[in-house]
Each structure stands twice: as C-alpha cells, then as structure tokens.
Amino acid sequence: MKNLLRIILPVVVLALGAGIAFLMIRSRPPVQPREPVVIAPLVRVQMIQPTNVSLTVQSQGTVRPRTEISLVSEVTGVITRAADALAEGGFFEKGELLLEIDPRDYELAVVQAEARVREAEARLLREEAEAAIAREEWTDLGRQGQPSALLLREPQLAEARAMVDSARANVELARRDLEKTRTRAPFAGRVLEKLVDVGQYVNRGGQLARIYSTDAAEIRLPITAEEAGFVELPVSYRGEGQPDHQPPVRVRASVGRREHVWNGRIVRTEGEIDVRTRMITVVAEVLDPYDRRGGSATHPLSAGLFVNAEISGRRVEGIYRLPRIAVRGVDTVLVIDPDNRLRIRKIGMLRSERAEVLVESGLSPGDRICLTPLEAPVDGMEVRIAEEVEAGRRIARQGGAQ
C-alpha cells in the first residue's frame, strides 16, 4: 500500500500543477501591440543671409631689391681712395664718390691729347696758308679756268682738318677716362658686397662691389591659378599703356617679437607659370622700404627678409558664408525647411578657406543650415531644432516659476 502511494502521489501533484498553469495561461489578458516611438534627431542650425565679400589671397615670399647691379671698373689702375659708405650694409646717395683710381696717368694722357690738338691745328693753319698762296699764284700768272684740287692743296686741307677732329676726339676720350677713375653711385642705395679695397690693382671690367637701390623693394609671391581668379592682376602688352590694375598688398613680418606691416602693390606677373608647381608668380612692390623719406614704417623692409603677404582681391556680391563643418563631402549641405524636415542641397562653392566656405549658388536668403553631423541623413527626415527646444524649455520654466 505504501509503495502504491509513493507512485500515485507524484503523478497527482504534477497533473494538478499542469492544470493550474493551463488555467493561468488561458485567463491572462491579451497583449496589445504598440507602435515604436521614433525620436527625431536634435540638430543645431544657422540661419544665413547673403553678404558682400572682399576676397583676399595669402602668400609668402622673400624681399629683394628692385634694382641690383655690379659696379665695374672702366679703367685700369690702383685704387687710391674708398668711401666710408663702401662697406657691406653702407648707405650712399646718388652721385656720391665711392672709389677713386690713381688718376695721374690719365691726367697726363689729357695733356698729351690737348698737345696733339694744338699740333693738328697748327698743321691745318699751314695747309690753309699754302692753299691761299697757290690760288694767288694761279691768279697772278693770268691762267684761265679753275685750278685743280691738287693745285689748291684740297686733299692736304681735308687731311689736316681730319687730324684736328681726331685730336679733339682723343682729348674727349682722355677726359672721359680721367673721369672714369672716379666711380660714383648711379642711384641712392646700399652696398651688398665690397669686392676691392685701397691699394688693390684693378683691370678694366673688374668687379668693384655689388650694390642695390633703396627706392623700392620687390617680393615674388606664388599663387595658384584658382587664386589668380580672385585678384585683378595687372595686364599690359609691350608697354602699351599702363597696367589695368595694381591690387594693394599688405606685407607682414615679425622682427624682434613685434609684427611690422608695410603697404605695397602688385605691379606685374612673371613671364611663365612654374612647370613643377603650376603656380603663378606675382611681383609686389613696396616703395621706400627703408623709410628714407620719413614715412610711417617702423622697421626697414630689408632685402632677404621672409614675409607674409595679403593681396586684396575683387569684391563679390550675394555670397553666403558657412562654417566648414556645415559642408558634407565636397559640395553638399543639409537645409532645414519650414516644416523642420531635412533637405539635401548641392551648392556652388566660390572658395574654401581655413574655417569657412564661401558659397555663390544653391542657397537662398533665410535658409537654415544644419550644423550637427548626422550619420545617415535622409531627404525629408524630420528633425528637432535645438534652439527651438531650448526656447520651449525656458518658457516652461518661466511659466512654472510664476
């Protein structure tokens, strides 16, 4: 009997449990399906308006003198004098005496040439006197007709006159050689390199020094072909008229922990595009770089100084400025329409700068540009505007406080 109970009792318990579970399942309320709630992404926007923009082009270059020459000796001799200004970095004025070569040989050459002039003039006087005598003799003899040129000593007269002219030309040459013993500055400038000194013997054509003018400095500025389109570069052909335009340029350099600024103009472009870099080189000119006329410059724009340059370009109208983060890919932005739905727009960019882009087409005044990066934007997707949400919260807080 006990064994029978041990067998039947577990079976009864299991059946009773199964029946209770079945009843609980049958009696539970049905689950109502719910639609998933889609939360629109929260984005920040910027409302844009067209504006007028003055374009600029940035470049860099090294200052160089506009005029740089080598002084050469035009005569031979020993240098007897050198000016104090003839030293590396020395300044001089136009016409200032820089070097002098021993002039004594050339002074004697002038004396000899003047003596030959007097000798030739005396010979001419003798020939003229003999020609006059020959004409009188012809007349006294009562001969008819014209005497021959040889009888009147015309060939001798012509030769004597030529000798006078030659002697006078030699005097002029001797005087010029004497003047060339004194080397004077052809312009106001500065000494770049001194190559000779007092006591040194120089030959005709020997280099004496390298000098440059201080009236103007030039800076070669490479720019891209695209940037060249932003600037009205000067254009002229074979000197026909003045250049059409000379854009202003501001030159900056840090000297002694201070930034100095000079104003200049773009005066020309170089003759060819660099075949390696495909860059166009424009030349900026800064007048009076050493402020010798007492302008407003605080530091000389010395040759060899490395500078940054900002070239003023053309002015364009109806341009939209966008932060760089607003542009997706190359030419796409996200615009929020009045219904707070996202629209994908293609834009025409005028220029891309470091922190922003300039857009010339594809946008309209008052457009709201999405600034928040979205992983998978879809045209027509609903969004929430962060500025509107924050404004609603502020109004709610103010209403609750009242």
CSV table of C-alpha atoms in Angstrom, one decimal:
chain,number,residue,atom,x,y,z
A,1,MET,CA,0.0,0.0,0.0
A,2,LYS,CA,2.8,2.4,0.9
A,3,ASN,CA,4.5,1.6,-2.3
A,4,LEU,CA,1.4,2.4,-4.3
A,5,LEU,CA,1.0,5.8,-2.6
A,6,ARG,CA,4.6,6.6,-3.4
A,7,ILE,CA,3.9,6.1,-7.1
A,8,ILE,CA,0.5,7.8,-7.4
A,9,LEU,CA,1.2,10.9,-5.3
A,10,PRO,CA,3.8,12.5,-7.5
A,11,VAL,CA,1.7,11.9,-10.6
A,12,VAL,CA,-1.3,13.6,-9.0
A,13,VAL,CA,0.9,16.6,-7.9
A,14,LEU,CA,2.3,17.0,-11.4
A,15,ALA,CA,-1.2,16.8,-13.0
A,16,LEU,CA,-2.6,19.3,-10.6
A,17,GLY,CA,0.3,21.8,-11.3
A,18,ALA,CA,-0.2,21.4,-15.1
A,19,GLY,CA,-3.8,22.1,-14.7
A,20,ILE,CA,-3.3,25.3,-12.7
A,21,ALA,CA,-0.7,26.5,-15.2
A,22,PHE,CA,-3.1,25.9,-18.1
A,23,LEU,CA,-5.8,27.9,-16.4
A,24,MET,CA,-3.5,30.8,-15.7
A,25,ILE,CA,-2.4,31.0,-19.3
A,26,ARG,CA,-5.9,30.9,-20.6
A,27,SER,CA,-7.1,33.5,-18.2
A,28,ARG,CA,-4.3,36.2,-18.8
A,29,PRO,CA,-5.4,39.3,-20.8
A,30,PRO,CA,-4.2,39.6,-24.4
A,31,VAL,CA,-1.1,41.7,-25.1
A,32,GLN,CA,-1.9,44.8,-27.2
A,33,PRO,CA,0.8,45.6,-29.9
A,34,ARG,CA,2.4,49.1,-29.7
A,35,GLU,CA,3.9,51.1,-32.5
A,36,PRO,CA,7.6,52.0,-31.9
A,37,VAL,CA,8.2,55.7,-31.0
A,38,VAL,CA,10.7,57.3,-33.4
A,39,ILE,CA,12.5,60.3,-31.8
A,40,ALA,CA,13.6,62.9,-34.3
A,41,PRO,CA,17.3,63.8,-34.1
A,42,LEU,CA,18.2,67.0,-32.4
A,43,VAL,CA,20.2,69.4,-34.5
A,44,ARG,CA,21.6,72.9,-34.4
A,45,VAL,CA,21.1,75.3,-37.2
A,46,GLN,CA,22.4,78.6,-38.5
A,47,MET,CA,20.2,81.0,-40.5
A,48,ILE,CA,22.1,82.6,-43.4
A,49,GLN,CA,21.8,85.8,-45.3
A,50,PRO,CA,23.8,86.9,-48.4
A,51,THR,CA,26.6,89.4,-48.0
A,52,ASN,CA,29.2,91.2,-50.0
A,53,VAL,CA,32.7,89.9,-49.6
A,54,SER,CA,36.1,91.4,-50.5
A,55,LEU,CA,38.3,88.5,-51.4
A,56,THR,CA,42.0,88.2,-50.3
A,57,VAL,CA,44.8,85.9,-51.3
A,58,GLN,CA,47.5,84.8,-48.9
A,59,SER,CA,51.1,84.2,-50.0
A,60,GLN,CA,54.7,84.3,-48.8
A,61,GLY,CA,58.0,85.4,-50.2
A,62,THR,CA,61.4,86.9,-49.7
A,63,VAL,CA,62.2,90.6,-50.1
A,64,ARG,CA,64.7,91.5,-52.8
A,65,PRO,CA,65.8,94.9,-54.2
A,66,ARG,CA,64.1,96.1,-57.4
A,67,THR,CA,67.5,97.2,-58.8
A,68,GLU,CA,70.7,95.3,-58.1
A,69,ILE,CA,73.9,95.8,-60.1
A,70,SER,CA,77.7,95.1,-60.0
A,71,LEU,CA,80.0,98.1,-60.1
A,72,VAL,CA,82.8,97.5,-62.5
A,73,SER,CA,86.0,99.5,-63.3
A,74,GLU,CA,86.0,101.2,-66.6
A,75,VAL,CA,89.8,101.9,-66.4
A,76,THR,CA,92.9,100.2,-65.2
A,77,GLY,CA,94.9,101.3,-62.2
A,78,VAL,CA,95.5,101.2,-58.4
A,79,ILE,CA,92.6,102.2,-56.1
A,80,THR,CA,93.7,105.2,-54.0
A,81,ARG,CA,90.5,106.0,-52.2
A,82,ALA,CA,87.4,104.2,-51.0
A,83,ALA,CA,84.5,106.0,-49.3
A,84,ASP,CA,83.4,105.1,-45.8
A,85,ALA,CA,80.0,104.2,-47.2
A,86,LEU,CA,81.6,101.5,-49.4
A,87,ALA,CA,81.1,98.7,-46.8
A,88,GLU,CA,78.6,95.9,-46.5
A,89,GLY,CA,75.4,97.5,-45.5
A,90,GLY,CA,76.5,101.0,-46.1
A,91,PHE,CA,74.1,103.6,-47.5
A,92,PHE,CA,75.0,106.1,-50.2
A,93,GLU,CA,73.3,108.8,-52.2
A,94,LYS,CA,73.1,109.2,-56.0
A,95,GLY,CA,76.3,110.7,-57.4
A,96,GLU,CA,78.3,110.1,-54.3
A,97,LEU,CA,82.0,109.2,-54.8
A,98,LEU,CA,82.6,105.6,-53.8
A,99,LEU,CA,86.0,104.7,-55.3
A,100,GLU,CA,88.9,106.5,-57.0
A,101,ILE,CA,91.7,105.0,-59.1
A,102,ASP,CA,95.1,106.7,-59.3
A,103,PRO,CA,94.3,109.5,-61.9
A,104,ARG,CA,97.9,110.6,-62.7
A,105,ASP,CA,98.4,108.6,-65.8
A,106,TYR,CA,95.0,109.7,-67.2
A,107,GLU,CA,95.8,113.4,-66.4
A,108,LEU,CA,99.0,113.1,-68.4
A,109,ALA,CA,97.0,111.4,-71.2
A,110,VAL,CA,94.7,114.5,-71.3
A,111,VAL,CA,97.8,116.8,-71.5
A,112,GLN,CA,99.2,114.8,-74.4
A,113,ALA,CA,95.9,114.7,-76.2
A,114,GLU,CA,95.5,118.5,-75.9
A,115,ALA,CA,99.0,119.0,-77.2
A,116,ARG,CA,98.1,116.8,-80.3
A,117,VAL,CA,95.2,119.1,-80.9
A,118,ARG,CA,97.4,122.2,-80.9
A,119,GLU,CA,99.8,120.4,-83.3
A,120,ALA,CA,97.0,119.4,-85.6
A,121,GLU,CA,95.5,122.9,-85.6
A,122,ALA,CA,99.0,124.4,-86.5
A,123,ARG,CA,99.3,122.0,-89.4
A,124,LEU,CA,95.9,123.0,-90.6
A,125,LEU,CA,96.9,126.6,-90.5
A,126,ARG,CA,100.0,125.9,-92.6
A,127,GLU,CA,97.9,124.0,-95.2
A,128,GLU,CA,95.3,126.8,-95.4
A,129,ALA,CA,98.2,129.3,-95.9
A,130,GLU,CA,99.8,127.2,-98.6
A,131,ALA,CA,96.4,126.8,-100.3
A,132,ALA,CA,95.9,130.5,-100.3
A,133,ILE,CA,99.3,131.1,-101.8
A,134,ALA,CA,98.7,128.6,-104.6
A,135,ARG,CA,95.4,130.3,-105.5
A,136,GLU,CA,97.2,133.7,-105.7
A,137,GLU,CA,99.9,132.4,-107.9
A,138,TRP,CA,97.4,130.9,-110.3
A,139,THR,CA,95.7,134.3,-110.5
A,140,ASP,CA,99.0,136.3,-110.9
A,141,LEU,CA,100.1,134.1,-113.8
A,142,GLY,CA,96.9,135.0,-115.6
A,143,ARG,CA,95.8,131.5,-116.3
A,144,GLN,CA,92.3,130.8,-117.4
A,145,GLY,CA,89.8,128.4,-115.8
A,146,GLN,CA,89.7,126.8,-112.4
A,147,PRO,CA,92.8,125.4,-110.8
A,148,SER,CA,92.8,121.7,-109.9
A,149,ALA,CA,92.0,120.5,-106.4
A,150,LEU,CA,95.5,119.1,-106.1
A,151,LEU,CA,97.0,122.5,-107.1
A,152,LEU,CA,94.9,124.2,-104.4
A,153,ARG,CA,96.0,121.5,-101.9
A,154,GLU,CA,92.5,120.5,-101.1
A,155,PRO,CA,93.5,116.8,-100.2
A,156,GLN,CA,96.1,118.2,-97.8
A,157,LEU,CA,93.5,120.6,-96.3
A,158,ALA,CA,91.0,117.7,-95.8
A,159,GLU,CA,93.6,115.6,-94.2
A,160,ALA,CA,94.6,118.4,-91.8
A,161,ARG,CA,91.0,119.1,-90.8
A,162,ALA,CA,90.5,115.3,-90.2
A,163,MET,CA,93.6,115.3,-88.0
A,164,VAL,CA,92.2,118.2,-86.0
A,165,ASP,CA,88.9,116.4,-85.5
A,166,SER,CA,90.6,113.2,-84.5
A,167,ALA,CA,92.9,115.0,-82.0
A,168,ARG,CA,89.9,116.8,-80.4
A,169,ALA,CA,88.0,113.4,-80.1
A,170,ASN,CA,91.1,111.9,-78.4
A,171,VAL,CA,91.0,114.8,-75.9
A,172,GLU,CA,87.4,114.0,-75.1
A,173,LEU,CA,88.3,110.3,-74.7
A,174,ALA,CA,91.2,111.1,-72.4
A,175,ARG,CA,89.0,113.4,-70.3
A,176,ARG,CA,86.3,110.7,-70.1
A,177,ASP,CA,88.9,108.1,-69.0
A,178,LEU,CA,90.1,110.6,-66.3
A,179,GLU,CA,86.5,111.0,-65.1
A,180,LYS,CA,86.1,107.2,-65.0
A,181,THR,CA,88.9,107.0,-62.4
A,182,ARG,CA,86.2,108.2,-60.0
A,183,THR,CA,83.4,105.7,-59.5
A,184,ARG,CA,80.2,107.4,-58.4
A,185,ALA,CA,76.9,105.9,-57.3
A,186,PRO,CA,74.4,105.7,-60.1
A,187,PHE,CA,71.5,105.8,-57.6
A,188,ALA,CA,70.8,106.1,-53.9
A,189,GLY,CA,71.2,102.7,-52.4
A,190,ARG,CA,73.1,100.3,-50.2
A,191,VAL,CA,76.2,98.1,-50.5
A,192,LEU,CA,75.5,94.4,-50.7
A,193,GLU,CA,79.1,93.3,-51.1
A,194,LYS,CA,82.5,95.0,-51.3
A,195,LEU,CA,85.0,93.3,-53.6
A,196,VAL,CA,88.1,95.6,-53.6
A,197,ASP,CA,89.9,98.0,-51.3
A,198,VAL,CA,92.6,100.7,-51.3
A,199,GLY,CA,95.9,99.7,-52.8
A,200,GLN,CA,94.4,97.0,-55.0
A,201,TYR,CA,95.1,96.9,-58.7
A,202,VAL,CA,92.1,96.5,-60.9
A,203,ASN,CA,91.7,95.9,-64.6
A,204,ARG,CA,89.1,97.4,-67.0
A,205,GLY,CA,85.9,95.4,-66.4
A,206,GLY,CA,86.9,94.2,-63.0
A,207,GLN,CA,84.1,94.0,-60.4
A,208,LEU,CA,84.4,96.5,-57.6
A,209,ALA,CA,81.2,96.0,-55.5
A,210,ARG,CA,77.6,94.8,-55.6
A,211,ILE,CA,75.0,97.4,-54.8
A,212,TYR,CA,71.3,97.8,-54.9
A,213,SER,CA,68.8,100.6,-54.9
A,214,THR,CA,66.7,101.5,-51.9
A,215,ASP,CA,63.9,103.3,-53.7
A,216,ALA,CA,61.8,100.2,-53.9
A,217,ALA,CA,61.7,96.6,-52.9
A,218,GLU,CA,60.1,93.6,-54.6
A,219,ILE,CA,58.6,90.4,-53.3
A,220,ARG,CA,57.9,87.4,-55.5
A,221,LEU,CA,54.6,85.8,-54.4
A,222,PRO,CA,53.4,82.5,-55.8
A,223,ILE,CA,49.7,81.9,-56.0
A,224,THR,CA,47.6,79.1,-57.5
A,225,ALA,CA,45.7,79.5,-60.8
A,226,GLU,CA,42.4,79.4,-58.8
A,227,GLU,CA,43.6,82.2,-56.5
A,228,ALA,CA,44.6,84.3,-59.5
A,229,GLY,CA,40.9,84.4,-60.5
A,230,PHE,CA,40.2,86.2,-57.2
A,231,VAL,CA,42.6,89.1,-58.0
A,232,GLU,CA,42.5,91.6,-60.8
A,233,LEU,CA,46.1,91.2,-61.9
A,234,PRO,CA,47.9,93.9,-63.9
A,235,VAL,CA,47.9,93.1,-67.6
A,236,SER,CA,49.8,95.1,-70.3
A,237,TYR,CA,51.4,94.1,-73.6
A,238,ARG,CA,54.8,95.5,-74.8
A,239,GLY,CA,54.4,98.7,-72.8
A,240,GLU,CA,51.1,99.6,-74.5
A,241,GLY,CA,49.6,101.9,-71.8
A,242,GLN,CA,49.7,101.5,-68.0
A,243,PRO,CA,48.7,98.2,-66.3
A,244,ASP,CA,44.9,97.9,-65.9
A,245,HIS,CA,45.0,97.5,-62.1
A,246,GLN,CA,47.6,97.2,-59.3
A,247,PRO,CA,45.9,95.4,-56.4
A,248,PRO,CA,47.0,96.6,-52.9
A,249,VAL,CA,49.0,94.2,-50.8
A,250,ARG,CA,49.8,94.2,-47.1
A,251,VAL,CA,53.2,92.8,-46.2
A,252,ARG,CA,53.8,91.5,-42.6
A,253,ALA,CA,56.9,90.2,-40.9
A,254,SER,CA,57.8,89.6,-37.2
A,255,VAL,CA,61.0,91.3,-36.2
A,256,GLY,CA,62.2,91.4,-32.6
A,257,ARG,CA,58.9,89.9,-31.3
A,258,ARG,CA,56.9,92.6,-33.0
A,259,GLU,CA,54.8,92.4,-36.2
A,260,HIS,CA,55.5,95.1,-38.7
A,261,VAL,CA,53.3,96.0,-41.7
A,262,TRP,CA,54.2,97.6,-45.0
A,263,ASN,CA,51.8,98.6,-47.8
A,264,GLY,CA,52.6,97.9,-51.5
A,265,ARG,CA,51.0,97.0,-54.8
A,266,ILE,CA,51.1,94.1,-57.3
A,267,VAL,CA,52.9,95.6,-60.3
A,268,ARG,CA,53.3,92.6,-62.6
A,269,THR,CA,53.3,88.9,-63.1
A,270,GLU,CA,56.3,86.9,-64.2
A,271,GLY,CA,56.7,85.6,-67.7
A,272,GLU,CA,55.7,82.0,-67.2
A,273,ILE,CA,53.9,79.5,-64.9
A,274,ASP,CA,56.1,77.3,-62.9
A,275,VAL,CA,56.1,73.9,-64.7
A,276,ARG,CA,56.7,72.0,-61.5
A,277,THR,CA,54.3,73.6,-59.1
A,278,ARG,CA,51.8,75.1,-61.6
A,279,MET,CA,51.9,78.3,-59.6
A,280,ILE,CA,51.7,81.9,-61.0
A,281,THR,CA,54.2,84.3,-59.5
A,282,VAL,CA,53.1,87.9,-59.0
A,283,VAL,CA,55.5,90.6,-58.0
A,284,ALA,CA,54.7,93.0,-55.2
A,285,GLU,CA,56.4,96.4,-55.0
A,286,VAL,CA,56.9,98.4,-51.8
A,287,LEU,CA,58.2,101.9,-52.2
A,288,ASP,CA,60.8,103.4,-49.9
A,289,PRO,CA,61.4,100.2,-47.9
A,290,TYR,CA,64.0,101.9,-45.7
A,291,ASP,CA,61.7,104.8,-44.9
A,292,ARG,CA,64.3,107.3,-46.0
A,293,ARG,CA,61.6,109.9,-46.7
A,294,GLY,CA,60.3,109.7,-43.1
A,295,GLY,CA,57.0,107.8,-43.7
A,296,SER,CA,55.2,105.7,-41.2
A,297,ALA,CA,57.2,102.5,-41.4
A,298,THR,CA,58.5,101.3,-38.0
A,299,HIS,CA,61.2,99.0,-39.4
A,300,PRO,CA,63.1,98.8,-42.7
A,301,LEU,CA,61.9,96.2,-45.1
A,302,SER,CA,65.4,94.7,-45.6
A,303,ALA,CA,66.4,92.6,-48.5
A,304,GLY,CA,66.3,88.9,-47.7
A,305,LEU,CA,63.5,89.3,-45.1
A,306,PHE,CA,60.9,86.5,-45.3
A,307,VAL,CA,57.4,88.0,-45.2
A,308,ASN,CA,53.7,87.0,-45.3
A,309,ALA,CA,51.5,88.9,-47.8
A,310,GLU,CA,47.8,89.5,-48.1
A,311,ILE,CA,46.7,90.6,-51.6
A,312,SER,CA,43.4,92.4,-51.9
A,313,GLY,CA,41.2,90.8,-54.5
A,314,ARG,CA,37.9,91.6,-56.2
A,315,ARG,CA,34.6,92.3,-54.4
A,316,VAL,CA,31.8,89.9,-55.0
A,317,GLU,CA,28.1,90.3,-54.0
A,318,GLY,CA,25.5,87.8,-52.8
A,319,ILE,CA,27.9,85.4,-51.1
A,320,TYR,CA,26.9,83.1,-48.2
A,321,ARG,CA,29.5,82.4,-45.5
A,322,LEU,CA,29.2,78.9,-44.0
A,323,PRO,CA,31.3,77.2,-41.3
A,324,ARG,CA,33.3,74.4,-42.7
A,325,ILE,CA,31.5,71.8,-40.6
A,326,ALA,CA,28.3,72.6,-42.4
A,327,VAL,CA,29.6,71.1,-45.7
A,328,ARG,CA,29.3,67.4,-46.2
A,329,GLY,CA,31.6,65.8,-48.7
A,330,VAL,CA,32.6,68.2,-51.4
A,331,ASP,CA,29.5,70.3,-52.3
A,332,THR,CA,26.6,69.2,-50.1
A,333,VAL,CA,24.8,70.9,-47.2
A,334,LEU,CA,21.8,70.0,-45.1
A,335,VAL,CA,19.0,72.6,-45.1
A,336,ILE,CA,16.0,72.5,-42.7
A,337,ASP,CA,12.8,73.5,-44.3
A,338,PRO,CA,9.9,75.4,-42.6
A,339,ASP,CA,8.3,72.0,-41.6
A,340,ASN,CA,11.5,71.0,-39.8
A,341,ARG,CA,12.4,68.4,-42.3
A,342,LEU,CA,15.8,67.9,-43.7
A,343,ARG,CA,16.6,68.7,-47.3
A,344,ILE,CA,19.9,67.8,-49.0
A,345,ARG,CA,21.2,70.6,-51.2
A,346,LYS,CA,24.1,70.8,-53.8
A,347,ILE,CA,25.9,74.1,-53.5
A,348,GLY,CA,28.3,76.0,-55.8
A,349,MET,CA,31.4,77.0,-53.7
A,350,LEU,CA,33.3,80.1,-54.6
A,351,ARG,CA,36.1,79.4,-52.2
A,352,SER,CA,37.1,77.2,-49.3
A,353,GLU,CA,39.0,78.9,-46.5
A,354,ARG,CA,40.5,77.7,-43.3
A,355,ALA,CA,37.4,77.9,-41.1
A,356,GLU,CA,34.6,78.7,-43.5
A,357,VAL,CA,33.5,78.3,-47.1
A,358,LEU,CA,32.1,80.9,-49.4
A,359,VAL,CA,29.0,79.8,-51.4
A,360,GLU,CA,27.8,81.6,-54.5
A,361,SER,CA,24.9,79.3,-55.6
A,362,GLY,CA,22.5,76.7,-54.3
A,363,LEU,CA,21.2,78.6,-51.2
A,364,SER,CA,18.5,81.2,-50.6
A,365,PRO,CA,18.2,84.0,-48.0
A,366,GLY,CA,16.9,82.8,-44.7
A,367,ASP,CA,17.8,79.2,-45.2
A,368,ARG,CA,18.5,77.2,-42.0
A,369,ILE,CA,21.8,75.2,-42.4
A,370,CYS,CA,22.3,72.1,-40.2
A,371,LEU,CA,25.5,72.3,-38.2
A,372,THR,CA,25.1,68.9,-36.4
A,373,PRO,CA,26.8,66.0,-38.1
A,374,LEU,CA,24.3,63.2,-38.9
A,375,GLU,CA,25.4,59.6,-39.6
A,376,ALA,CA,22.8,58.8,-42.3
A,377,PRO,CA,20.7,61.8,-43.3
A,378,VAL,CA,17.7,61.1,-45.5
A,379,ASP,CA,16.0,63.8,-47.6
A,380,GLY,CA,12.7,64.6,-45.9
A,381,MET,CA,13.7,63.3,-42.5
A,382,GLU,CA,12.0,65.1,-39.6
A,383,VAL,CA,14.4,66.8,-37.1
A,384,ARG,CA,14.1,68.8,-33.9
A,385,ILE,CA,15.7,72.2,-33.8
A,386,ALA,CA,17.9,72.5,-30.7
A,387,GLU,CA,17.3,76.3,-30.4
A,388,GLU,CA,13.6,75.8,-30.5
A,389,VAL,CA,13.7,73.0,-27.9
A,390,GLU,CA,15.8,75.1,-25.6
A,391,ALA,CA,13.5,78.1,-26.1
A,392,GLY,CA,10.4,76.0,-25.2
A,393,ARG,CA,12.1,74.7,-22.0
A,394,ARG,CA,12.9,78.3,-20.9
A,395,ILE,CA,9.3,79.3,-21.4
A,396,ALA,CA,8.1,76.3,-19.5
A,397,ARG,CA,10.4,77.1,-16.6
A,398,GLN,CA,9.3,80.7,-16.5
A,399,GLY,CA,5.6,79.6,-16.5
A,400,GLY,CA,6.3,77.2,-13.7
A,401,ALA,CA,8.0,79.9,-11.6
A,402,GLN,CA,5.0,82.2,-11.9
